[in-house]
mmCIF file of C-alpha atoms in Angstrom:
data_model
loop_
_atom_site.group_PDB
_atom_site.id
_atom_site.type_symbol
_atom_site.label_atom_id
_atom_site.label_comp_id
_atom_site.label_asym_id
_atom_site.label_seq_id
_atom_site.Cartn_x
_atom_site.Cartn_y
_atom_site.Cartn_z
ATOM 1 C CA UNK I 4 93.456 173.331 205.484
ATOM 2 C CA UNK I 5 95.452 176.549 204.979
ATOM 3 C CA UNK I 6 96.046 176.621 201.240
ATOM 4 C CA UNK I 7 95.913 174.742 197.960
ATOM 5 C CA UNK I 8 98.654 174.773 195.320
ATOM 6 C CA UNK I 9 97.641 174.776 191.648
ATOM 7 C CA UNK I 10 100.089 173.167 189.189
ATOM 8 C CA UNK I 11 99.409 172.833 185.437
ATOM 9 C CA UNK I 12 101.050 169.748 183.922
ATOM 10 C CA UNK I 13 101.897 168.462 180.437
ATOM 11 C CA UNK I 14 104.380 165.635 179.768
ATOM 12 C CA UNK I 15 106.836 166.788 182.454
ATOM 13 C CA UNK I 16 106.760 164.095 185.128
ATOM 14 C CA UNK I 17 110.228 164.426 186.668
ATOM 15 C CA UNK I 18 109.931 168.209 187.003
ATOM 16 C CA UNK I 19 106.482 167.765 188.555
ATOM 17 C CA UNK I 20 107.905 165.399 191.164
ATOM 18 C CA UNK I 21 110.679 167.848 192.054
ATOM 19 C CA UNK I 22 108.255 170.735 192.371
ATOM 20 C CA UNK I 23 105.737 168.887 194.547
ATOM 21 C CA UNK I 24 108.511 167.583 196.790
ATOM 22 C CA UNK I 25 109.782 171.126 197.306
ATOM 23 C CA UNK I 26 106.547 172.124 199.054
ATOM 24 C CA UNK I 27 107.247 172.274 202.778
ATOM 25 C CA UNK I 28 104.370 172.728 205.218
ATOM 26 C CA UNK I 29 102.492 170.912 207.970
ATOM 27 C CA UNK I 30 101.035 167.620 206.744
ATOM 28 C CA UNK I 31 97.275 167.805 206.359
ATOM 29 C CA UNK I 32 97.268 171.606 206.231
ATOM 30 C CA UNK I 33 97.615 171.953 202.443
ATOM 31 C CA UNK I 34 96.713 170.188 199.226
ATOM 32 C CA UNK I 35 97.905 170.115 195.627
ATOM 33 C CA UNK I 36 95.663 170.250 192.552
ATOM 34 C CA UNK I 37 97.373 169.185 189.317
ATOM 35 C CA UNK I 38 95.690 169.829 185.971
ATOM 36 C CA UNK I 39 96.882 167.312 183.380
ATOM 37 C CA UNK I 40 96.477 169.248 180.148
ATOM 38 C CA UNK I 41 96.081 166.317 177.739
ATOM 39 C CA UNK I 42 99.453 164.686 178.356
ATOM 40 C CA UNK I 43 100.499 161.927 175.968
ATOM 41 C CA UNK I 44 100.594 159.592 178.953
ATOM 42 C CA UNK I 45 97.878 160.418 181.464
ATOM 43 C CA UNK I 46 99.144 161.350 184.897
ATOM 44 C CA UNK I 47 97.871 158.998 187.615
ATOM 45 C CA UNK I 48 98.142 158.904 191.389
ATOM 46 C CA UNK I 49 99.405 155.352 191.048
ATOM 47 C CA UNK I 50 102.460 156.718 189.262
ATOM 48 C CA UNK I 51 102.871 159.945 191.245
ATOM 49 C CA UNK I 52 102.262 159.085 194.903
ATOM 50 C CA UNK I 53 105.250 156.692 195.310
ATOM 51 C CA UNK I 54 107.549 159.485 194.111
ATOM 52 C CA UNK I 55 106.392 162.306 196.404
ATOM 53 C CA UNK I 56 106.381 162.901 200.149
ATOM 54 C CA UNK I 57 103.963 160.742 202.080
ATOM 55 C CA UNK I 58 100.841 162.407 203.375
ATOM 56 C CA UNK I 59 100.553 165.024 200.614
ATOM 57 C CA UNK I 60 96.944 165.377 199.490
ATOM 58 C CA UNK I 61 96.853 165.384 195.669
ATOM 59 C CA UNK I 62 93.951 165.769 193.255
ATOM 60 C CA UNK I 63 94.430 165.304 189.508
ATOM 61 C CA UNK I 64 92.080 167.050 187.095
ATOM 62 C CA UNK I 65 92.352 165.686 183.547
ATOM 63 C CA UNK I 66 91.726 167.453 180.262
ATOM 64 C CA UNK I 67 91.360 164.802 177.569
ATOM 65 C CA UNK I 68 92.948 167.038 174.920
ATOM 66 C CA UNK I 69 95.718 169.582 175.235
ATOM 67 C CA UNK I 70 93.913 172.939 175.481
ATOM 68 C CA UNK I 71 96.701 175.250 176.584
ATOM 69 C CA UNK I 72 97.758 176.954 179.779
ATOM 70 C CA UNK I 73 94.817 179.350 180.108
ATOM 71 C CA UNK I 74 92.195 176.589 179.985
ATOM 72 C CA UNK I 75 94.283 174.427 182.317
ATOM 73 C CA UNK I 76 94.700 177.209 184.883
ATOM 74 C CA UNK I 77 91.057 178.257 184.805
ATOM 75 C CA UNK I 78 89.916 174.639 185.056
ATOM 76 C CA UNK I 79 92.134 174.184 188.106
ATOM 77 C CA UNK I 80 91.044 177.403 189.783
ATOM 78 C CA UNK I 81 87.379 176.582 189.258
ATOM 79 C CA UNK I 82 87.920 173.089 190.672
ATOM 80 C CA UNK I 83 89.556 174.515 193.794
ATOM 81 C CA UNK I 84 86.826 177.117 194.284
ATOM 82 C CA UNK I 85 84.128 174.438 193.916
ATOM 83 C CA UNK I 86 85.768 171.562 195.791
ATOM 84 C CA UNK I 87 88.462 172.721 198.230
ATOM 85 C CA UNK I 88 87.815 174.558 201.488
ATOM 86 C CA UNK I 89 90.872 176.749 202.120
ATOM 87 C CA UNK I 90 91.451 180.490 202.610
ATOM 88 C CA UNK I 91 94.452 180.780 200.262
ATOM 89 C CA UNK I 92 95.352 179.537 196.774
ATOM 90 C CA UNK I 93 98.941 179.430 195.480
ATOM 91 C CA UNK I 94 100.637 178.744 192.162
ATOM 92 C CA UNK I 95 103.613 176.640 191.160
ATOM 93 C CA UNK I 96 104.923 175.375 187.812
ATOM 94 C CA UNK I 97 106.628 172.115 186.969
ATOM 95 C CA UNK I 98 110.373 172.545 187.372
ATOM 96 C CA UNK I 99 110.151 175.422 189.854
ATOM 97 C CA UNK I 100 111.380 174.814 193.399
ATOM 98 C CA UNK I 101 110.011 176.364 196.579
ATOM 99 C CA UNK I 102 112.218 177.497 199.417
ATOM 100 C CA UNK I 103 111.361 175.586 202.584
ATOM 101 C CA UNK I 104 110.085 178.781 204.199
ATOM 102 C CA UNK I 105 107.893 179.905 201.290
ATOM 103 C CA UNK I 106 104.437 178.840 202.374
ATOM 104 C CA UNK I 107 104.896 179.497 206.075
ATOM 105 C CA UNK I 108 106.087 183.008 205.210
ATOM 106 C CA UNK I 109 103.207 183.702 202.834
ATOM 107 C CA UNK I 110 100.470 182.255 205.043
ATOM 108 C CA UNK I 111 101.843 184.106 208.058
ATOM 109 C CA UNK I 112 101.973 187.397 206.143
ATOM 110 C CA UNK I 113 98.409 187.106 204.860
ATOM 111 C CA UNK I 114 97.157 186.102 208.312
ATOM 112 C CA UNK I 115 98.790 189.197 209.792
ATOM 113 C CA UNK I 116 97.729 191.582 206.983
ATOM 114 C CA UNK I 117 93.996 191.114 206.314
ATOM 115 C CA UNK I 118 94.013 194.111 203.962
ATOM 116 C CA UNK I 119 96.332 192.314 201.508
ATOM 117 C CA UNK I 120 94.566 189.960 199.092
ATOM 118 C CA UNK I 121 97.344 189.199 196.603
ATOM 119 C CA UNK I 122 100.914 188.298 197.557
ATOM 120 C CA UNK I 123 104.098 187.452 195.681
ATOM 121 C CA UNK I 124 107.796 187.232 196.460
ATOM 122 C CA UNK I 125 111.168 187.750 194.874
ATOM 123 C CA UNK I 126 112.561 184.724 193.063
ATOM 124 C CA UNK I 127 115.764 183.309 191.629
ATOM 125 C CA UNK I 128 115.856 182.491 187.915
ATOM 126 C CA UNK I 129 118.224 179.615 187.146
ATOM 127 C CA UNK I 130 119.499 178.006 183.971
ATOM 128 C CA UNK I 131 120.378 174.526 185.186
ATOM 129 C CA UNK I 132 122.337 173.784 182.003
ATOM 130 C CA UNK I 133 124.800 176.639 182.571
ATOM 131 C CA UNK I 134 124.408 177.079 186.364
ATOM 132 C CA UNK I 135 123.805 180.804 185.817
ATOM 133 C CA UNK I 136 121.243 182.521 188.017
ATOM 134 C CA UNK I 137 119.966 185.946 188.882
ATOM 135 C CA UNK I 138 117.789 187.286 191.659
ATOM 136 C CA UNK I 139 114.617 189.003 190.465
ATOM 137 C CA UNK I 140 113.841 191.898 192.800
ATOM 138 C CA UNK I 141 110.799 194.139 192.698
ATOM 139 C CA UNK I 142 109.054 196.841 194.705
ATOM 140 C CA UNK I 143 107.271 195.439 197.727
ATOM 141 C CA UNK I 144 104.454 197.847 198.652
ATOM 142 C CA UNK I 145 101.205 198.238 196.735
ATOM 143 C CA UNK I 146 101.616 201.801 195.479
ATOM 144 C CA UNK I 147 105.081 201.125 194.068
ATOM 145 C CA UNK I 148 103.887 197.841 192.562
ATOM 146 C CA UNK I 149 101.096 199.635 190.676
ATOM 147 C CA UNK I 150 103.624 202.027 189.103
ATOM 148 C CA UNK I 151 106.122 199.291 188.237
ATOM 149 C CA UNK I 152 103.485 197.162 186.506
ATOM 150 C CA UNK I 153 103.665 199.655 183.636
ATOM 151 C CA UNK I 154 107.140 198.326 182.872
ATOM 152 C CA UNK I 155 107.076 194.633 183.772
ATOM 153 C CA UNK I 156 105.131 191.926 185.529
ATOM 154 C CA UNK I 157 106.104 192.465 189.151
ATOM 155 C CA UNK I 158 104.515 189.148 190.168
ATOM 156 C CA UNK I 159 106.431 186.127 188.925
ATOM 157 C CA UNK I 160 103.733 183.543 188.347
ATOM 158 C CA UNK I 161 104.969 180.612 190.503
ATOM 159 C CA UNK I 162 105.476 182.900 193.527
ATOM 160 C CA UNK I 163 101.918 184.146 193.965
ATOM 161 C CA UNK I 164 99.308 183.408 196.617
ATOM 162 C CA UNK I 165 95.763 184.777 196.626
ATOM 163 C CA UNK I 166 93.276 185.243 199.372
ATOM 164 C CA UNK I 167 90.339 183.125 198.196
ATOM 165 C CA UNK I 168 87.958 186.083 197.994
ATOM 166 C CA UNK I 169 90.258 187.761 195.443
ATOM 167 C CA UNK I 170 90.583 184.856 193.019
ATOM 168 C CA UNK I 171 89.506 185.526 189.432
ATOM 169 C CA UNK I 172 89.867 183.463 186.278
ATOM 170 C CA UNK I 173 92.623 184.228 183.787
ATOM 171 C CA UNK I 174 91.728 186.372 180.751
ATOM 172 C CA UNK I 175 91.954 184.691 177.354
ATOM 173 C CA UNK I 176 92.701 187.807 175.296
ATOM 174 C CA UNK I 177 96.382 188.189 176.256
ATOM 175 C CA UNK I 178 98.062 185.071 174.807
ATOM 176 C CA UNK I 179 101.262 184.068 176.601
ATOM 177 C CA UNK I 180 100.791 186.954 179.064
ATOM 178 C CA UNK I 181 97.579 185.822 180.734
ATOM 179 C CA UNK I 182 99.206 186.113 184.157
ATOM 180 C CA UNK I 183 100.249 189.725 183.515
ATOM 181 C CA UNK I 184 96.721 190.559 182.388
ATOM 182 C CA UNK I 185 95.163 188.941 185.436
ATOM 183 C CA UNK I 186 97.573 190.395 187.967
ATOM 184 C CA UNK I 187 97.374 193.915 186.548
ATOM 185 C CA UNK I 188 93.589 193.724 186.642
ATOM 186 C CA UNK I 189 93.633 192.491 190.215
ATOM 187 C CA UNK I 190 95.923 195.160 191.661
ATOM 188 C CA UNK I 191 93.393 197.729 190.476
ATOM 189 C CA UNK I 192 90.765 196.068 192.681
ATOM 190 C CA UNK I 193 92.635 194.736 195.729
ATOM 191 C CA UNK I 194 95.765 195.579 197.702
ATOM 192 C CA UNK I 195 98.901 193.614 196.989
ATOM 193 C CA UNK I 196 102.390 193.090 198.373
ATOM 194 C CA UNK I 197 105.683 191.365 197.585
ATOM 195 C CA UNK I 198 107.809 189.618 200.198
ATOM 196 C CA UNK I 199 111.443 190.785 199.788
ATOM 197 C CA UNK I 200 112.746 187.225 199.949
ATOM 198 C CA UNK I 201 113.678 184.772 197.213
ATOM 199 C CA UNK I 202 111.114 182.066 197.968
ATOM 200 C CA UNK I 203 111.047 180.244 194.619
ATOM 201 C CA UNK I 204 113.734 179.127 192.179
ATOM 202 C CA UNK I 205 112.279 179.400 188.667
ATOM 203 C CA UNK I 206 113.721 177.238 185.922
ATOM 204 C CA UNK I 207 114.884 179.005 182.750
ATOM 205 C CA UNK I 208 113.974 176.672 179.907
ATOM 206 C CA UNK I 209 115.395 177.758 176.505
ATOM 207 C CA UNK I 210 112.868 175.420 174.855
ATOM 208 C CA UNK I 211 109.938 176.482 177.020
ATOM 209 C CA UNK I 212 106.651 177.975 175.879
ATOM 210 C CA UNK I 213 107.480 181.493 177.055
ATOM 211 C CA UNK I 214 110.706 181.831 175.065
ATOM 212 C CA UNK I 215 109.293 180.119 171.982
ATOM 213 C CA UNK I 216 106.444 182.634 171.972
ATOM 214 C CA UNK I 217 108.438 185.626 173.185
ATOM 215 C CA UNK I 218 107.282 188.096 170.507
ATOM 216 C CA UNK I 219 103.630 187.186 170.978
ATOM 217 C CA UNK I 220 104.096 187.534 174.730
ATOM 218 C CA UNK I 221 105.622 191.000 174.342
ATOM 219 C CA UNK I 222 102.747 192.046 172.059
ATOM 220 C CA UNK I 223 100.317 190.894 174.738
ATOM 221 C CA UNK I 224 102.240 192.812 177.397
ATOM 222 C CA UNK I 225 101.808 195.976 175.331
ATOM 223 C CA UNK I 226 98.083 195.269 175.065
ATOM 224 C CA UNK I 227 97.853 194.776 178.835
ATOM 225 C CA UNK I 228 99.543 198.111 179.579
ATOM 226 C CA UNK I 229 97.331 199.917 177.075
ATOM 227 C CA UNK I 230 94.190 198.408 178.576
ATOM 228 C CA UNK I 231 95.043 198.552 182.262
ATOM 229 C CA UNK I 232 97.294 201.528 182.959
ATOM 230 C CA UNK I 233 95.795 204.729 184.350
ATOM 231 C CA UNK I 234 99.029 206.724 184.039
ATOM 232 C CA UNK I 235 99.610 207.948 180.480
ATOM 233 C CA UNK I 236 103.234 208.931 180.997
ATOM 234 C CA UNK I 237 104.269 205.697 182.700
ATOM 235 C CA UNK I 238 102.327 203.568 180.235
ATOM 236 C CA UNK I 239 104.023 205.285 177.290
ATOM 237 C CA UNK I 240 107.440 204.676 178.808
ATOM 238 C CA UNK I 241 106.526 201.098 179.621
ATOM 239 C CA UNK I 242 105.377 200.391 176.072
ATOM 240 C CA UNK I 243 108.585 201.872 174.686
ATOM 241 C CA UNK I 244 110.576 199.559 176.935
ATOM 242 C CA UNK I 245 108.626 196.506 175.751
ATOM 243 C CA UNK I 246 109.095 197.511 172.113
ATOM 244 C CA UNK I 247 112.835 197.731 172.735
ATOM 245 C CA UNK I 248 112.762 194.204 174.152
ATOM 246 C CA UNK I 249 111.173 193.031 170.908
ATOM 247 C CA UNK I 250 114.221 194.219 169.001
ATOM 248 C CA UNK I 251 116.740 192.513 171.277
ATOM 249 C CA UNK I 252 117.097 188.707 171.233
ATOM 250 C CA UNK I 253 116.576 186.990 174.569
ATOM 251 C CA UNK I 254 120.166 185.744 174.689
ATOM 252 C CA UNK I 255 121.391 189.331 174.509
ATOM 253 C CA UNK I 256 118.874 190.480 177.113
ATOM 254 C CA UNK I 257 120.053 187.734 179.456
ATOM 255 C CA UNK I 258 123.698 188.694 178.958
ATOM 256 C CA UNK I 259 122.867 192.362 179.599
ATOM 257 C CA UNK I 260 121.179 191.365 182.830
ATOM 258 C CA UNK I 261 124.327 189.545 183.890
ATOM 259 C CA UNK I 262 126.640 192.407 182.926
ATOM 260 C CA UNK I 263 124.599 195.191 184.501
ATOM 261 C CA UNK I 264 123.314 193.401 187.578
ATOM 262 C CA UNK I 265 125.936 194.538 190.064
ATOM 263 C CA UNK I 266 125.228 198.237 189.535
ATOM 264 C CA UNK I 267 121.493 198.251 188.987
ATOM 265 C CA UNK I 268 119.041 200.055 191.220
ATOM 266 C CA UNK I 269 116.674 197.793 193.207
ATOM 267 C CA UNK I 270 113.749 198.738 190.964
ATOM 268 C CA UNK I 271 115.550 197.245 187.978
ATOM 269 C CA UNK I 272 115.123 193.925 189.695
ATOM 270 C CA UNK I 273 118.256 192.009 188.752
ATOM 271 C CA UNK I 274 121.116 190.751 190.864
ATOM 272 C CA UNK I 275 123.371 188.137 189.310
ATOM 273 C CA UNK I 276 124.119 184.903 191.095
ATOM 274 C CA UNK I 277 126.328 182.202 189.631
ATOM 275 C CA UNK I 278 127.226 178.690 190.645
ATOM 276 C CA UNK I 279 130.136 180.100 192.634
ATOM 277 C CA UNK I 280 128.219 182.756 194.540
ATOM 278 C CA UNK I 281 126.090 182.360 197.629
ATOM 279 C CA UNK I 282 122.389 181.939 197.001
ATOM 280 C CA UNK I 283 119.658 183.217 199.314
ATOM 281 C CA UNK I 284 119.124 181.095 202.388
ATOM 282 C CA UNK I 285 117.187 177.934 201.675
ATOM 283 C CA UNK I 286 117.565 178.026 197.869
#
C-alpha cells in the first residue's frame, strides 16, 4: 500500500462521497481513514460503500461525541500510525475534489526525492454557488516556503502528503489554525516542497467553520508567526499583514483577490478563474 488518506467527517455525507470518489489511484494501493466526529447520524460502511468506487479500502473511526477538528485529526493520524502500513499519509476534506493526477504525482515526487518529507501542491478555490474560482499559487522550493510562511500558510490543508517518518500530531494551542501551526513547526525540522500544479479543488463554504471563526483563526495565525518565525523583520511584516486582514471583511478580501489577480506577482498566490475561463487540466 502506497498511502492512506485521512478525512475528518461531521454530518456531510454527500460531500464525503464526492471527495472519496475523486481519489484516483491503483486499486489496492491506497486506503481511506474517515474519522466520524460525533455525527448526528453515525457514518457506516453499509451506507457509504454502495455510493463510492468499488474496491476502495475504507476504515471508519468513530468519536461518540463531537470533539472538534483537532481531536478528530489526531485520532485519525494515530490510528493510521498504529494500524496502517504505508509510507505516505495524505489529507482531504469533505467537499474537496482531487485532480485525477494528484496522488500519482505526489507519490512519484516523494519516491524520486527522498530528502523531501512534506509535500503540498497549488489548488483551486471554488465557490460552487457563484461559480467563481481562483488559483492559489505559492513558492515551490523549501527555502522560499520558509520565508513565505511568515505571511500565510503556504500549504493548503487538503493538498498535503507526508512521508510517514515526518508525521506529527496537530497542536491544540492554535484554534482554527492548527494546520498552520503544525506545518510551520514541521518545515523547521524537515525539508518541504510544493508541486506547481493545481491538484485539488477546495470548496469555499460561506457557512463553514473557517469563515465563521475567521477572527479567532487570524489571532492564531499571529500566535504561530510569533512562536515559529526566526526572522524578526519578516515576522513583523507578516503580523502586520494578518492584522490588516482582521480589519477587512472576508467578502471584501475575496473581491480584492478577484480584482487584483491578473496583475499579481506569483508570490501573491492568486490567479482568478471564473466559470467562463479554462481551469487547469483535470480540474
